[in-house]
Coordinates of N, CA, C and O and ligand atoms in Angstrom, one line a residue:
M1 N -125.9 85.0 -102.6 CA -124.2 84.5 -102.7 C -123.4 85.8 -102.6 O -123.6 86.9 -103.0
N2 N -122.3 85.7 -101.6 CA -121.6 86.7 -101.1 C -120.6 87.2 -102.5 O -120.1 86.1 -102.8
G3 N -120.4 88.3 -102.8 CA -119.5 89.0 -103.8 C -118.3 88.2 -103.9 O -117.2 88.1 -104.7
R4 N -117.6 87.9 -102.6 CA -116.2 87.5 -102.2 C -115.8 86.2 -102.9 O -114.8 85.6 -103.1
E5 N -117.3 85.4 -103.0 CA -116.9 84.1 -103.6 C -117.5 84.0 -105.0 O -118.2 82.7 -105.0
I6 N -117.3 84.6 -105.6 CA -118.3 84.9 -107.0 C -117.8 83.4 -107.9 O -118.4 83.1 -108.7
A7 N -116.5 82.7 -107.7 CA -116.3 81.6 -108.5 C -117.0 80.4 -108.0 O -117.2 79.4 -109.0
R8 N -117.5 80.4 -106.9 CA -118.3 79.2 -106.4 C -120.0 79.3 -107.0 O -120.4 80.4 -106.8
M9 N -120.5 78.1 -106.8 CA -121.9 78.0 -106.9 C -122.6 77.5 -105.7 O -123.7 77.2 -105.8
D10 N -121.9 77.6 -104.6 CA -122.5 76.8 -103.7 C -123.6 78.0 -102.7 O -123.4 79.2 -103.3
S11 N -124.5 77.4 -102.2 CA -125.4 78.5 -101.6 C -125.1 78.3 -100.2 O -124.9 77.5 -99.5
I12 N -125.4 79.6 -99.4 CA -125.0 79.7 -98.3 C -126.3 80.3 -97.2 O -126.8 81.1 -97.7
T13 N -126.4 79.6 -96.1 CA -127.8 80.3 -95.3 C -126.9 80.7 -93.9 O -126.3 80.0 -93.4
P14 N -127.1 82.3 -93.9 CA -126.5 82.6 -92.6 C -127.1 82.0 -91.3 O -128.0 82.0 -91.4
L15 N -125.9 82.0 -90.6 CA -126.5 81.4 -89.1 C -126.3 82.3 -88.0 O -127.1 82.6 -87.2
F16 N -125.1 82.9 -88.2 CA -124.6 84.2 -86.9 C -123.9 85.3 -87.9 O -123.1 85.1 -88.7
T17 N -124.3 86.4 -87.5 CA -124.2 87.8 -88.2 C -122.9 88.2 -87.5 O -122.5 87.6 -86.7
E18 N -122.0 89.2 -88.4 CA -121.1 89.9 -87.6 C -121.3 90.4 -86.2 O -120.5 90.2 -85.4
E19 N -122.5 90.7 -86.0 CA -123.0 91.5 -84.6 C -122.9 90.4 -83.6 O -122.6 90.3 -82.7
Q20 N -123.7 89.3 -84.0 CA -123.9 88.1 -83.2 C -122.6 87.6 -82.7 O -122.2 87.3 -81.5
I21 N -121.5 87.3 -83.6 CA -120.1 87.0 -83.2 C -119.2 87.8 -82.5 O -119.1 87.4 -81.3
A22 N -119.5 89.2 -82.9 CA -118.6 90.2 -82.1 C -119.4 90.2 -80.6 O -118.6 90.4 -79.4
E23 N -120.6 90.2 -80.6 CA -121.2 90.1 -79.2 C -120.8 89.0 -78.2 O -120.4 89.0 -77.2
R24 N -120.7 87.7 -78.9 CA -120.5 86.6 -78.1 C -119.0 86.4 -77.8 O -118.6 85.9 -76.9
V25 N -118.2 87.0 -78.9 CA -116.7 86.8 -78.5 C -116.2 87.9 -77.4 O -115.6 87.5 -76.5
S26 N -117.0 89.0 -77.2 CA -116.9 90.1 -75.9 C -117.3 89.1 -75.0 O -116.6 89.5 -73.8
A27 N -118.1 88.8 -75.1 CA -118.8 87.9 -73.5 C -117.6 86.7 -73.4 O -117.5 86.9 -71.9
L28 N -117.2 86.1 -74.3 CA -116.0 85.0 -74.0 C -114.8 85.5 -73.3 O -114.3 85.0 -72.4
A29 N -114.5 86.7 -74.2 CA -113.0 87.2 -73.6 C -113.5 88.1 -71.9 O -112.5 87.7 -71.2
A30 N -114.5 88.5 -71.7 CA -114.7 89.2 -70.4 C -114.8 87.9 -69.3 O -114.3 88.0 -68.3
E31 N -115.4 86.6 -69.6 CA -115.7 85.4 -68.7 C -113.9 85.0 -68.5 O -113.7 84.6 -67.5
I32 N -113.4 85.1 -69.9 CA -111.9 84.5 -69.6 C -110.9 85.4 -68.7 O -110.4 84.9 -68.1
S33 N -111.4 86.7 -68.9 CA -110.3 87.7 -68.3 C -110.7 87.3 -66.9 O -109.9 87.7 -65.9
A34 N -112.0 87.3 -66.7 CA -112.3 87.4 -64.9 C -111.7 85.8 -64.4 O -111.3 86.0 -63.4
D35 N -112.2 84.8 -65.1 CA -111.4 83.7 -64.8 C -110.0 83.6 -64.6 O -109.2 82.8 -63.6
Y36 N -109.1 84.3 -65.3 CA -107.7 84.4 -65.4 C -107.3 85.6 -64.5 O -105.9 86.0 -64.7
A37 N -107.9 86.4 -64.0 CA -107.7 87.5 -63.4 C -106.4 87.2 -62.2 O -106.4 86.3 -61.4
G38 N -105.5 87.9 -62.7 CA -104.1 88.2 -61.7 C -103.3 87.1 -62.3 O -102.1 87.1 -61.8
C39 N -103.5 86.4 -63.1 CA -102.9 85.5 -63.9 C -101.8 86.2 -64.6 O -101.8 87.3 -65.2
E40 N -100.3 86.0 -64.4 CA -99.1 86.6 -64.8 C -99.4 86.4 -66.4 O -98.9 87.5 -66.9
K41 N -99.5 85.5 -67.0 CA -99.3 85.2 -68.3 C -100.2 84.1 -68.8 O -100.3 83.0 -68.3
L42 N -101.2 84.3 -69.9 CA -101.8 83.3 -70.4 C -101.5 83.0 -71.8 O -101.3 83.9 -72.6
H43 N -101.4 81.8 -72.0 CA -100.4 81.3 -73.2 C -101.8 80.9 -74.3 O -102.7 79.8 -73.9
I44 N -102.0 81.5 -75.1 CA -103.0 81.5 -76.2 C -102.6 80.6 -77.3 O -101.6 81.1 -77.9
I45 N -103.2 79.6 -77.5 CA -102.8 78.6 -78.4 C -103.9 78.6 -79.6 O -105.0 77.8 -79.7
C46 N -103.4 79.3 -80.9 CA -104.7 79.2 -81.9 C -104.1 78.0 -82.9 O -103.1 77.8 -83.2
V47 N -105.2 77.2 -83.3 CA -105.2 76.1 -83.8 C -105.6 76.6 -85.4 O -106.6 77.1 -85.5
L48 N -104.3 76.6 -86.1 CA -104.4 77.0 -87.6 C -105.4 76.0 -88.4 O -105.2 75.1 -88.2
K49 N -105.7 76.8 -89.5 CA -106.3 77.8 -89.9 C -107.3 78.4 -89.4 O -107.3 79.7 -89.3
G50 N -108.4 77.6 -89.3 CA -109.6 78.0 -88.8 C -110.1 79.1 -87.8 O -110.8 80.0 -87.9
S51 N -109.0 79.0 -86.6 CA -109.5 79.8 -85.5 C -108.6 81.1 -85.6 O -108.7 81.9 -84.4
T52 N -108.2 81.5 -86.7 CA -107.1 82.8 -86.7 C -108.2 84.1 -86.6 O -107.6 85.0 -85.8
L53 N -109.0 84.1 -87.2 CA -110.2 85.3 -87.0 C -110.7 85.4 -85.6 O -110.5 86.5 -85.0
F54 N -111.0 84.3 -85.1 CA -111.8 84.1 -83.8 C -110.5 84.6 -82.8 O -110.7 85.5 -82.1
T55 N -109.4 84.0 -82.8 CA -108.4 84.3 -82.0 C -108.0 85.6 -81.9 O -107.7 86.1 -81.0
S56 N -107.9 86.4 -82.8 CA -107.4 87.8 -83.2 C -108.4 88.6 -82.5 O -108.2 89.5 -81.8
D57 N -109.8 88.3 -82.6 CA -110.7 89.1 -82.1 C -111.0 89.2 -80.5 O -111.1 89.9 -79.7
L58 N -110.7 87.7 -80.2 CA -110.7 87.3 -78.7 C -109.3 87.9 -78.0 O -110.0 88.6 -77.0
L59 N -108.2 87.7 -78.6 CA -107.1 88.4 -78.0 C -107.2 89.8 -77.8 O -106.9 90.2 -76.8
R60 N -107.7 90.4 -78.5 CA -107.9 91.9 -78.5 C -108.9 92.2 -77.4 O -108.9 93.5 -77.0
R61 N -109.7 91.4 -76.6 CA -110.4 91.7 -75.8 C -110.3 91.0 -74.4 O -110.8 91.3 -73.4
I62 N -109.3 90.1 -74.5 CA -108.8 89.8 -73.3 C -107.9 90.7 -72.5 O -107.1 91.5 -73.2
T63 N -108.1 90.9 -71.3 CA -107.5 92.0 -70.6 C -106.4 91.4 -69.7 O -105.6 92.1 -69.0
V64 N -106.2 90.1 -69.5 CA -105.0 89.8 -68.9 C -103.7 89.6 -69.9 O -103.9 89.5 -70.9
P65 N -102.5 89.6 -69.2 CA -101.2 89.6 -70.3 C -101.5 88.1 -71.1 O -101.5 87.0 -70.3
T66 N -101.1 88.3 -72.2 CA -101.2 86.9 -73.0 C -99.9 86.7 -73.8 O -99.1 87.6 -74.1
E67 N -99.7 85.3 -74.3 CA -98.8 85.2 -75.5 C -99.4 84.5 -76.2 O -100.1 83.5 -76.1
L68 N -99.2 84.5 -77.8 CA -99.8 83.9 -78.8 C -98.7 83.0 -79.5 O -97.8 83.3 -79.8
H69 N -99.6 81.7 -79.5 CA -99.1 80.8 -80.2 C -99.8 80.1 -81.0 O -100.9 80.0 -81.0
F70 N -99.0 79.4 -82.2 CA -99.9 78.7 -83.2 C -99.4 77.2 -83.3 O -98.4 76.8 -83.2
V71 N -100.4 76.5 -83.6 CA -100.0 75.0 -84.0 C -101.2 74.7 -85.2 O -102.1 75.1 -85.4
R72 N -100.5 73.9 -86.1 CA -101.1 73.5 -87.3 C -101.0 71.7 -87.4 O -100.2 71.2 -87.3
I73 N -102.4 71.2 -87.5 CA -102.6 70.1 -87.3 C -103.0 69.5 -88.7 O -103.7 70.1 -89.5
C74 N -102.3 68.3 -89.2 CA -102.8 67.9 -90.5 C -103.3 66.5 -90.6 O -102.8 65.7 -89.5
S75 N -104.3 66.1 -91.3 CA -104.7 64.8 -91.0 C -104.4 64.1 -92.5 O -104.8 64.6 -93.5
Y76 N -103.9 62.9 -92.3 CA -103.5 62.1 -93.4 C -104.7 60.8 -93.3 O -105.0 60.1 -92.5
A77 N -105.2 61.0 -94.7 CA -106.4 59.5 -94.7 C -105.9 58.5 -94.8 O -105.0 58.4 -95.9
G78 N -105.8 57.4 -94.1 CA -105.2 56.3 -94.3 C -106.0 55.2 -94.8 O -106.9 55.9 -95.7
T79 N -106.0 54.1 -94.8 CA -106.8 52.9 -95.5 C -108.2 53.2 -94.7 O -109.0 52.6 -95.4
Q80 N -108.3 53.9 -93.5 CA -109.4 53.7 -92.7 C -109.9 55.2 -93.2 O -109.5 55.9 -93.5
S81 N -111.2 54.9 -92.6 CA -111.8 56.3 -93.4 C -111.3 57.5 -92.1 O -111.6 58.7 -92.6
T82 N -111.0 57.1 -91.0 CA -110.4 58.4 -90.1 C -109.1 58.3 -90.4 O -108.1 57.4 -90.4
G83 N -108.5 59.8 -90.5 CA -107.3 60.1 -90.7 C -106.3 60.1 -89.7 O -107.0 60.1 -88.6
V84 N -105.2 59.8 -89.8 CA -104.2 60.1 -88.8 C -103.8 61.5 -88.7 O -103.4 62.0 -89.7
L85 N -104.0 61.9 -87.4 CA -103.7 63.3 -87.3 C -102.0 63.4 -86.7 O -101.3 62.5 -86.1
R86 N -101.3 64.6 -87.2 CA -100.0 64.7 -87.0 C -99.8 66.2 -87.1 O -100.4 67.2 -87.7
I87 N -99.0 66.8 -86.0 CA -98.8 68.2 -86.2 C -97.6 68.8 -86.9 O -96.6 68.0 -87.0
Q88 N -98.3 69.4 -87.8 CA -97.3 70.2 -88.9 C -96.4 71.1 -88.5 O -95.5 71.5 -89.3
Y89 N -96.8 72.1 -87.8 CA -96.2 73.4 -87.2 C -96.7 73.5 -86.0 O -97.8 73.4 -85.5
S90 N -95.8 74.1 -85.1 CA -96.0 74.4 -83.8 C -95.1 75.4 -83.3 O -93.6 75.3 -83.3
D91 N -95.3 76.2 -82.5 CA -94.2 77.4 -82.1 C -94.8 77.6 -80.5 O -94.6 78.3 -79.7
V92 N -95.5 76.1 -80.0 CA -95.9 76.5 -78.6 C -94.5 75.9 -77.7 O -94.1 75.0 -77.8
P93 N -94.5 76.9 -76.8 CA -93.6 76.5 -75.8 C -93.3 75.7 -74.7 O -94.5 74.9 -74.8
D94 N -92.7 75.3 -74.0 CA -92.5 74.4 -72.9 C -93.6 75.2 -71.8 O -93.4 76.5 -71.7
L95 N -95.0 74.5 -71.7 CA -95.8 75.1 -70.7 C -95.7 74.9 -69.4 O -96.9 75.1 -68.6
R96 N -94.7 74.1 -69.0 CA -94.6 74.0 -67.5 C -95.1 74.9 -66.4 O -94.2 75.9 -66.8
D97 N -96.0 74.5 -65.7 CA -96.5 75.5 -64.7 C -97.1 76.7 -65.2 O -97.1 77.8 -64.5
Q98 N -97.5 76.6 -66.6 CA -98.0 78.0 -67.0 C -99.6 77.7 -67.1 O -100.0 76.8 -67.5
H99 N -100.0 78.8 -67.5 CA -101.6 78.6 -67.9 C -101.6 79.0 -69.4 O -101.4 79.9 -70.2
A100 N -102.6 77.6 -69.9 CA -102.5 77.7 -71.3 C -104.2 77.5 -71.9 O -105.0 76.9 -71.1
L101 N -104.3 78.2 -72.8 CA -105.8 78.1 -73.5 C -105.8 77.7 -74.9 O -105.3 78.5 -75.6
I102 N -106.2 76.6 -75.3 CA -106.6 76.2 -76.6 C -107.6 76.9 -77.3 O -108.8 76.9 -76.7
V103 N -107.4 77.7 -78.3 CA -108.3 78.4 -79.1 C -109.0 77.7 -80.5 O -108.1 77.5 -81.3
E104 N -110.1 77.1 -80.6 CA -110.4 76.5 -81.9 C -111.7 77.0 -82.4 O -112.1 78.1 -81.8
D105 N -111.8 76.8 -83.8 CA -113.1 77.6 -84.4 C -114.4 76.5 -84.4 O -115.1 77.2 -83.8
I106 N -113.9 75.2 -84.4 CA -115.1 74.2 -84.1 C -114.7 72.7 -83.8 O -113.7 72.5 -84.1
I107 N -115.3 72.3 -83.0 CA -115.4 71.0 -82.3 C -116.3 70.0 -83.2 O -117.6 70.4 -82.7
D108 N -115.8 69.3 -83.8 CA -116.9 68.4 -84.3 C -116.5 66.8 -83.8 O -117.2 66.6 -82.9
T109 N -115.8 66.0 -84.3 CA -115.6 64.7 -83.7 C -114.9 64.8 -82.4 O -115.0 63.7 -81.3
G110 N -114.0 65.9 -82.0 CA -113.2 66.0 -81.0 C -111.9 65.4 -81.1 O -111.1 65.7 -80.2
R111 N -111.3 64.8 -82.1 CA -110.2 63.9 -82.4 C -109.0 65.1 -82.1 O -108.0 64.9 -81.7
T112 N -109.2 66.2 -83.1 CA -108.1 67.4 -83.0 C -107.8 67.7 -81.5 O -106.5 68.0 -81.2
L113 N -108.8 68.1 -80.9 CA -108.7 68.6 -79.3 C -108.1 67.6 -78.5 O -107.5 67.9 -77.7
H114 N -108.4 66.6 -78.8 CA -108.2 65.3 -77.9 C -106.5 65.1 -78.2 O -105.7 65.1 -77.1
L115 N -106.3 65.3 -79.5 CA -104.5 65.0 -79.5 C -103.9 66.3 -78.9 O -102.8 66.1 -78.2
L116 N -104.3 67.5 -78.9 CA -103.7 68.6 -78.1 C -103.8 68.7 -76.8 O -102.6 68.7 -76.1
T117 N -105.0 68.1 -76.2 CA -104.8 68.2 -74.8 C -104.1 67.2 -74.2 O -103.5 67.4 -73.2
V118 N -104.3 66.0 -75.0 CA -103.2 65.1 -74.6 C -101.9 65.5 -74.5 O -100.9 65.4 -73.6
L119 N -101.2 65.9 -75.5 CA -100.0 66.2 -75.9 C -99.6 67.5 -74.9 O -98.4 67.3 -74.0
Y120 N -100.3 68.6 -74.5 CA -100.1 69.5 -73.7 C -100.0 69.1 -72.3 O -99.4 69.8 -71.3
K121 N -101.1 68.5 -71.9 CA -101.1 68.0 -70.6 C -99.9 67.1 -70.2 O -99.3 67.4 -68.7
E122 N -99.1 66.6 -71.0 CA -97.7 65.7 -70.5 C -96.8 67.1 -70.5 O -95.9 66.8 -69.6
K123 N -97.0 68.3 -70.9 CA -96.0 69.2 -70.2 C -96.2 70.0 -69.2 O -95.2 71.1 -68.7
A124 N -97.3 69.3 -68.3 CA -97.5 69.9 -67.0 C -97.6 71.3 -66.6 O -97.0 72.0 -66.0
P125 N -98.9 71.8 -67.5 CA -99.3 73.2 -67.4 C -99.9 73.2 -66.1 O -100.5 72.5 -65.3
A126 N -99.7 74.6 -65.7 CA -100.7 75.1 -64.3 C -102.0 74.6 -64.4 O -102.7 74.2 -63.8
S127 N -102.6 75.3 -65.8 CA -104.0 74.8 -66.1 C -103.9 74.9 -67.6 O -103.2 75.5 -68.3
L128 N -105.0 74.1 -68.1 CA -105.1 73.7 -69.8 C -106.5 73.8 -69.8 O -107.4 72.9 -69.5
R129 N -107.0 74.9 -70.6 CA -108.6 74.9 -71.1 C -108.9 74.8 -72.5 O -107.6 75.5 -73.2
V130 N -110.0 74.7 -73.0 CA -110.3 74.8 -74.3 C -111.5 75.8 -74.6 O -112.4 76.1 -73.9
C131 N -111.3 76.7 -75.5 CA -112.2 77.8 -75.9 C -112.8 77.4 -77.4 O -111.6 77.4 -78.1
T132 N -113.5 77.1 -77.7 CA -114.2 77.0 -78.9 C -115.5 78.0 -79.3 O -116.1 78.2 -78.7
L133 N -115.3 78.5 -80.8 CA -116.3 79.5 -81.0 C -117.7 78.5 -81.2 O -118.6 78.9 -80.7
L134 N -117.5 77.3 -82.2 CA -118.4 76.5 -82.5 C -118.4 75.2 -81.7 O -117.2 74.7 -81.7
D135 N -119.5 74.6 -81.3 CA -119.5 73.2 -80.8 C -120.5 72.5 -81.5 O -121.7 72.7 -81.4
K136 N -120.1 71.3 -82.3 CA -121.1 70.2 -82.8 C -121.1 68.9 -81.8 O -120.5 68.0 -82.3
P137 N -121.9 69.0 -80.4 CA -121.7 67.9 -79.6 C -122.3 66.5 -80.2 O -121.9 65.5 -79.7
S138 N -123.0 66.7 -81.1 CA -123.8 65.4 -81.7 C -123.0 64.7 -82.6 O -123.4 63.4 -83.1
R139 N -121.8 65.3 -83.1 CA -120.8 64.6 -83.8 C -119.6 64.2 -83.0 O -118.6 63.3 -83.6
R140 N -119.5 64.0 -81.7 CA -118.5 63.6 -81.2 C -118.1 62.0 -81.1 O -118.9 61.3 -81.0
V141 N -116.9 61.9 -81.3 CA -116.3 60.4 -81.4 C -115.6 60.2 -80.2 O -115.6 59.3 -79.4
V142 N -114.8 61.4 -79.6 CA -114.0 61.2 -78.4 C -114.3 62.2 -77.5 O -114.9 63.5 -77.9
Q143 N -114.8 61.9 -76.5 CA -115.5 62.6 -75.3 C -114.7 63.9 -74.8 O -113.3 63.9 -74.8
L144 N -115.2 65.1 -75.0 CA -114.4 66.4 -74.7 C -115.2 67.5 -74.6 O -116.1 67.7 -75.2
T145 N -115.4 68.0 -73.3 CA -116.2 69.3 -73.3 C -115.2 70.6 -73.0 O -114.7 70.5 -72.0
P146 N -115.3 71.4 -73.9 CA -114.6 72.5 -73.8 C -115.4 73.5 -72.8 O -116.3 73.6 -72.2
E147 N -114.2 74.1 -72.0 CA -114.7 75.2 -71.0 C -115.6 76.3 -71.4 O -116.3 77.0 -70.9
Y148 N -115.2 76.8 -72.7 CA -115.7 78.0 -73.1 C -116.2 77.8 -74.5 O -115.4 77.2 -75.2
I149 N -117.6 77.9 -74.9 CA -118.0 77.7 -75.9 C -118.8 78.6 -76.6 O -120.0 79.3 -75.8
G150 N -118.6 79.3 -77.4 CA -119.5 80.6 -78.3 C -120.6 80.1 -78.5 O -121.7 80.7 -78.1
F151 N -120.9 79.3 -79.5 CA -122.2 78.7 -79.8 C -122.3 77.2 -79.9 O -121.5 76.7 -80.7
T152 N -123.4 76.5 -79.5 CA -123.4 75.1 -79.9 C -124.5 75.1 -81.0 O -125.7 75.7 -81.3
I153 N -124.0 73.9 -81.9 CA -124.9 74.0 -83.4 C -125.1 72.6 -83.6 O -124.5 71.7 -83.1
P154 N -126.0 72.3 -84.4 CA -126.5 70.8 -84.7 C -125.4 70.5 -85.8 O -124.5 71.4 -86.3
D155 N -125.7 69.2 -86.4 CA -124.7 68.9 -87.3 C -124.8 69.4 -88.8 O -125.9 69.1 -89.7
R156 N -124.2 70.5 -89.0 CA -124.3 71.4 -90.0 C -122.7 71.7 -90.6 O -122.0 71.9 -89.7
F157 N -122.5 71.7 -91.8 CA -121.4 72.3 -92.3 C -121.4 73.7 -92.5 O -122.2 74.3 -93.3
V158 N -120.4 74.4 -91.6 CA -120.5 75.9 -91.6 C -119.2 76.4 -92.0 O -118.1 75.7 -92.1
I159 N -119.2 77.6 -92.6 CA -118.2 78.2 -93.2 C -118.3 79.8 -92.7 O -119.1 80.5 -92.4
G160 N -117.2 80.5 -93.2 CA -117.1 81.8 -92.6 C -116.1 82.1 -91.4 O -116.0 81.2 -90.7
Y161 N -116.0 83.3 -91.2 CA -115.0 83.6 -90.0 C -114.0 82.9 -89.5 O -113.7 82.4 -88.3
G162 N -113.2 82.7 -90.8 CA -112.1 81.8 -90.8 C -112.2 80.3 -91.1 O -111.3 79.6 -91.2
M163 N -113.6 80.0 -91.1 CA -113.7 78.4 -91.3 C -114.0 78.3 -92.9 O -114.5 79.2 -93.6
D164 N -113.4 77.3 -93.3 CA -113.7 77.1 -94.9 C -114.0 75.8 -95.3 O -114.3 75.0 -94.5
Y165 N -114.2 75.7 -96.8 CA -114.7 74.7 -97.4 C -113.4 74.6 -98.5 O -113.6 75.8 -99.4
D166 N -112.7 73.8 -98.6 CA -111.7 73.5 -99.7 C -111.0 74.8 -99.6 O -110.9 75.4 -100.7
E167 N -110.6 75.7 -98.4 CA -109.9 76.6 -98.5 C -110.6 78.0 -99.0 O -110.1 79.2 -98.7
A168 N -112.0 77.8 -99.3 CA -112.7 79.0 -99.7 C -113.7 79.7 -98.3 O -113.8 78.7 -97.7
Y169 N -113.8 80.6 -98.2 CA -115.0 81.3 -97.6 C -114.2 81.8 -96.1 O -114.9 82.3 -95.4
R170 N -112.9 81.7 -96.0 CA -112.4 81.9 -94.7 C -112.8 83.7 -94.5 O -112.8 83.8 -93.1
G171 N -112.6 84.4 -95.5 CA -112.7 85.7 -95.1 C -113.9 86.3 -94.8 O -114.3 87.2 -94.8
L172 N -115.2 85.6 -95.2 CA -116.4 86.0 -94.9 C -116.9 86.4 -93.6 O -116.4 85.8 -92.5
P173 N -117.2 87.7 -93.3 CA -117.5 88.2 -91.6 C -118.6 87.5 -91.0 O -118.4 87.7 -89.8
Y174 N -119.2 86.6 -91.6 CA -120.4 86.2 -90.7 C -120.1 84.6 -91.0 O -119.2 84.0 -91.6
I175 N -121.0 83.8 -90.2 CA -121.0 82.1 -90.3 C -122.1 82.0 -90.8 O -123.0 82.1 -90.5
G176 N -121.9 81.0 -92.1 CA -123.0 80.5 -92.5 C -123.0 78.9 -92.6 O -122.2 78.3 -92.7
E177 N -124.2 78.2 -93.0 CA -124.2 77.0 -93.3 C -124.0 76.7 -94.9 O -124.8 77.5 -95.4
L178 N -123.3 75.7 -95.4 CA -123.1 75.8 -96.6 C -123.8 74.6 -97.3 O -123.7 73.4 -96.6
H179 N -124.5 74.8 -98.3 CA -125.1 73.8 -99.0 C -124.5 73.7 -100.5 O -124.6 74.4 -101.4
S180 N -123.9 72.7 -101.0 CA -123.1 72.6 -102.1 C -123.8 71.7 -103.1 O -124.5 70.9 -102.7
Ligands
IMP201 P1 -112.5 67.5 -85.5 O1 -111.4 67.0 -84.8 O2 -113.3 66.6 -85.9 O3 -113.0 67.9 -83.9 O4 -112.6 68.7 -86.1 C1 -111.5 69.4 -86.5 C2 -111.5 70.5 -87.8 O5 -112.3 70.1 -88.5 C3 -112.0 71.8 -87.0 O6 -111.0 72.5 -86.4 C4 -112.2 72.5 -88.3 O7 -111.0 73.1 -88.9 C5 -113.0 71.2 -89.2 N1 -114.2 71.1 -89.1 C6 -115.1 70.5 -88.5 N2 -116.4 70.7 -88.9 C7 -116.4 72.1 -89.7 C8 -117.3 72.6 -90.3 O8 -118.6 72.4 -90.4 N3 -116.7 73.6 -91.3 C9 -115.6 73.8 -91.4 N4 -114.6 73.0 -90.8 C10 -115.1 72.1 -90.0
MG202 MG1 -109.9 74.3 -86.6

């Protein structure tokens, strides 16, 4: 168990080390920088809170000019098992004729990204793409294929590098599978 989470009794199996994450983030940033070469400005939309660490590392390595924005989605569990998603906070500007890249920590059912892509496409951006650090395609409910994927993983619950379990573990520098 990591000393930062001494209050918890969960066990964690490491999946990706700090070095593996850094290497993959650099490769993604290089790919994004090449794809948007010559672009006047790329709007980076960080989906709070999980993708903050990923976004900050990615942003530092992207070489085209960027503007950083945040959006926070919250889910209200209704009478159905699927919660209703709502935007709780956003500083995303008018994206008309602008290039935008949504940055997520992990895509699971695809519902969050589906909501965001539908919403932002209405703003008529010049382009809209999705970059996710992790993808769990076997869990997909809404079809969605991100343009940039860090790692594809099986159906496991993961924590660390921004991702949480009940708000814990976001500060872990590596990504692990949580067995509670
Ligand atoms: P989706 O809308 O089902 O695609 O998932 C949206 C959000 O659920 C992700 O952005 C994460 O914040 C959270 N999530 C999904 N799977 C995991 C996981 O394995 N660990 C931590 N958070 C997760
Ligand atoms: Mg997320």
